[in-house]
């Protein structure tokens, strides 16, 4: 078992830090700059009466009150300098710890004197002196009373601001541990700290039980390395997690994504784990919690409904709470209601949504995502699951199925590419269109004559002529309706923007062949899946196409009907 796991682990208020800290030769000197020092002070000050946790301080006891400071030198030195300044302002303030350096014997006396004449003696003194000056500057801000700031900060140090005291086993090789900590092999995250609570030497758990916990821990971590499971559970990128099991702990601790208290998850578990019995009970709770999530992941109906709710921003913690004490049917009915409540739309509301309204855009995106999710869920005789991992690893936008204007096509190179692509569509149209063959051929000739030296005026003229040929001759009021919207990734959207339906269709087919992730309903739109074969035409997105598409959502057997509120 790793020696760092056989440790004493506890939160410790800054004013309760006591002892003599020995900084060994394997550590570099003090290097914090002004911005680091004042950022720490600002964070603590702005947090006021809320709990504030500093990164762990890793120590190894050498004798009664002397510790080798393995990790946390920069923070500990800065805290010492802050207390040093506050004591200068208000002498009753106590400093209960000191720092000595193996390689710089005079550092202890310099920390005591902070003599400006010595600041250039070595690089450590230089940074220490500048840090002290940054502290003095921060306290001397004329907008607030200095003495009051000192009193309040000292109060926070005694009541709210904590370090996580991590005292490793006396047999550990401190040099090796320092190296492993500082190259990231043992990042002291919430997960590693929680693990240490279970495997520490004073919680009473037997070695056999600790080995079982450690083995199961690794199994859970391996399961969470599956991106399909990960992105079912969360919208957060795994790159923000050193170990993925921390997500489970955050969920149990009800930690919010934007919570500024970095170690609130650790504090939640340290309150739960007091002795052998509570340690075992908490571990069983963790295991049960994870197995429930994994079961949801494996059940198609629950997977799609929970996954959708998480994707549109409903906290998974709320869904877990709603599941408590419910039968499977009651739970699924509750999920349906949650989706209905999140959309908060009737059938007529859906038809009135407009891309021009910013608030409506979000609703349209949510509806189209649900349409894609439900399309997969309702497939018969399949083991296919909607790919939330692909969905969340892309940024999405709404694409007009039938574009309406040449916005953004101001560069000649973009105009030439647009003309080239649409000339191909016109050439395929000409042989099959007896009534307009001459018009099509004339337009192709016009494009060929102007494409090399196209001007904005001529391009706009050709643009409208092409659209009139590749569109139905009808009112364009539908342009911003949901019937003319598809979900497409932003990276793919740039390749489709402002193109006619036929060009977009060819682009979609090309991207699909190359393996690009295209949502199932978007593919069905451009493959004319929704339209009866007797009504097929591939050049434009017409009225019959739009009606069939809307019917697939909110028609008599539409995928979204069950999630719309009554009129």
PDB file of N, CA and C in Angstrom, residues 75 96 136 142 170 174 199 282 298 329 365 368 424 430 436 473 496 522 554 564:
ATOM      1  N   UNK A  75       2.947  28.339   0.022  1.00  0.00           N
ATOM      2  CA  UNK A  75       1.772  28.815   0.760  1.00  0.00           C
ATOM      3  C   UNK A  75       2.100  29.066   2.223  1.00  0.00           C
ATOM      4  N   UNK A  96       2.524  31.033  15.473  1.00  0.00           N
ATOM      5  CA  UNK A  96       2.820  29.806  16.214  1.00  0.00           C
ATOM      6  C   UNK A  96       3.736  28.837  15.470  1.00  0.00           C
ATOM      7  N   UNK A 136       2.135  44.394   2.408  1.00  0.00           N
ATOM      8  CA  UNK A 136       2.013  45.739   2.985  1.00  0.00           C
ATOM      9  C   UNK A 136       1.176  46.633   2.080  1.00  0.00           C
ATOM     10  N   UNK A 142      -6.098  52.493   0.630  1.00  0.00           N
ATOM     11  CA  UNK A 142      -6.757  53.608   1.329  1.00  0.00           C
ATOM     12  C   UNK A 142      -8.274  53.478   1.377  1.00  0.00           C
ATOM     13  N   UNK A 170       6.054   8.281   9.195  1.00  0.00           N
ATOM     14  CA  UNK A 170       7.443   8.634   9.454  1.00  0.00           C
ATOM     15  C   UNK A 170       8.443   7.833   8.651  1.00  0.00           C
ATOM     16  N   UNK A 174      10.838  11.031   1.987  1.00  0.00           N
ATOM     17  CA  UNK A 174      10.293  12.359   1.697  1.00  0.00           C
ATOM     18  C   UNK A 174      10.729  12.880   0.332  1.00  0.00           C
ATOM     19  N   UNK A 199      -7.959   5.071   3.893  1.00  0.00           N
ATOM     20  CA  UNK A 199      -6.770   4.238   4.015  1.00  0.00           C
ATOM     21  C   UNK A 199      -5.774   4.765   5.043  1.00  0.00           C
ATOM     22  N   UNK A 282     -19.827   4.591   5.058  1.00  0.00           N
ATOM     23  CA  UNK A 282     -19.700   5.609   4.006  1.00  0.00           C
ATOM     24  C   UNK A 282     -19.218   4.965   2.713  1.00  0.00           C
ATOM     25  N   UNK A 298     -27.190   1.690 -18.058  1.00  0.00           N
ATOM     26  CA  UNK A 298     -27.409   0.465 -18.823  1.00  0.00           C
ATOM     27  C   UNK A 298     -28.864   0.262 -19.234  1.00  0.00           C
ATOM     28  N   UNK A 329     -41.400   2.553 -12.396  1.00  0.00           N
ATOM     29  CA  UNK A 329     -42.424   3.262 -13.175  1.00  0.00           C
ATOM     30  C   UNK A 329     -42.611   4.681 -12.657  1.00  0.00           C
ATOM     31  N   UNK A 365     -33.223  24.643 -29.625  1.00  0.00           N
ATOM     32  CA  UNK A 365     -32.100  23.711 -29.440  1.00  0.00           C
ATOM     33  C   UNK A 365     -32.497  22.555 -28.534  1.00  0.00           C
ATOM     34  N   UNK A 368     -34.881  20.217 -30.451  1.00  0.00           N
ATOM     35  CA  UNK A 368     -34.211  19.423 -31.480  1.00  0.00           C
ATOM     36  C   UNK A 368     -33.322  18.357 -30.857  1.00  0.00           C
ATOM     37  N   UNK A 424     -22.678  23.323 -59.665  1.00  0.00           N
ATOM     38  CA  UNK A 424     -22.812  21.862 -59.757  1.00  0.00           C
ATOM     39  C   UNK A 424     -24.273  21.450 -59.556  1.00  0.00           C
ATOM     40  N   UNK A 430     -30.474  20.972 -64.602  1.00  0.00           N
ATOM     41  CA  UNK A 430     -30.829  21.346 -65.978  1.00  0.00           C
ATOM     42  C   UNK A 430     -31.410  20.220 -66.818  1.00  0.00           C
ATOM     43  N   UNK A 436     -37.577  24.995 -67.231  1.00  0.00           N
ATOM     44  CA  UNK A 436     -36.612  26.039 -66.888  1.00  0.00           C
ATOM     45  C   UNK A 436     -35.212  25.760 -67.439  1.00  0.00           C
ATOM     46  N   UNK A 473     -41.619  28.453 -55.177  1.00  0.00           N
ATOM     47  CA  UNK A 473     -42.092  29.818 -55.391  1.00  0.00           C
ATOM     48  C   UNK A 473     -43.217  30.099 -54.401  1.00  0.00           C
ATOM     49  N   UNK A 496     -21.712  24.826 -44.113  1.00  0.00           N
ATOM     50  CA  UNK A 496     -23.052  24.754 -44.687  1.00  0.00           C
ATOM     51  C   UNK A 496     -23.724  26.110 -44.843  1.00  0.00           C
ATOM     52  N   UNK A 522     -30.812  15.285 -38.120  1.00  0.00           N
ATOM     53  CA  UNK A 522     -30.207  16.149 -39.133  1.00  0.00           C
ATOM     54  C   UNK A 522     -29.914  15.354 -40.405  1.00  0.00           C
ATOM     55  N   UNK A 554     -44.340  16.701 -33.471  1.00  0.00           N
ATOM     56  CA  UNK A 554     -45.547  16.981 -32.682  1.00  0.00           C
ATOM     57  C   UNK A 554     -46.826  16.578 -33.397  1.00  0.00           C
ATOM     58  N   UNK A 564     -45.050  17.635 -24.047  1.00  0.00           N
ATOM     59  CA  UNK A 564     -45.627  18.963 -24.179  1.00  0.00           C
ATOM     60  C   UNK A 564     -46.792  19.118 -23.213  1.00  0.00           C
TER      61      UNK A 564
END
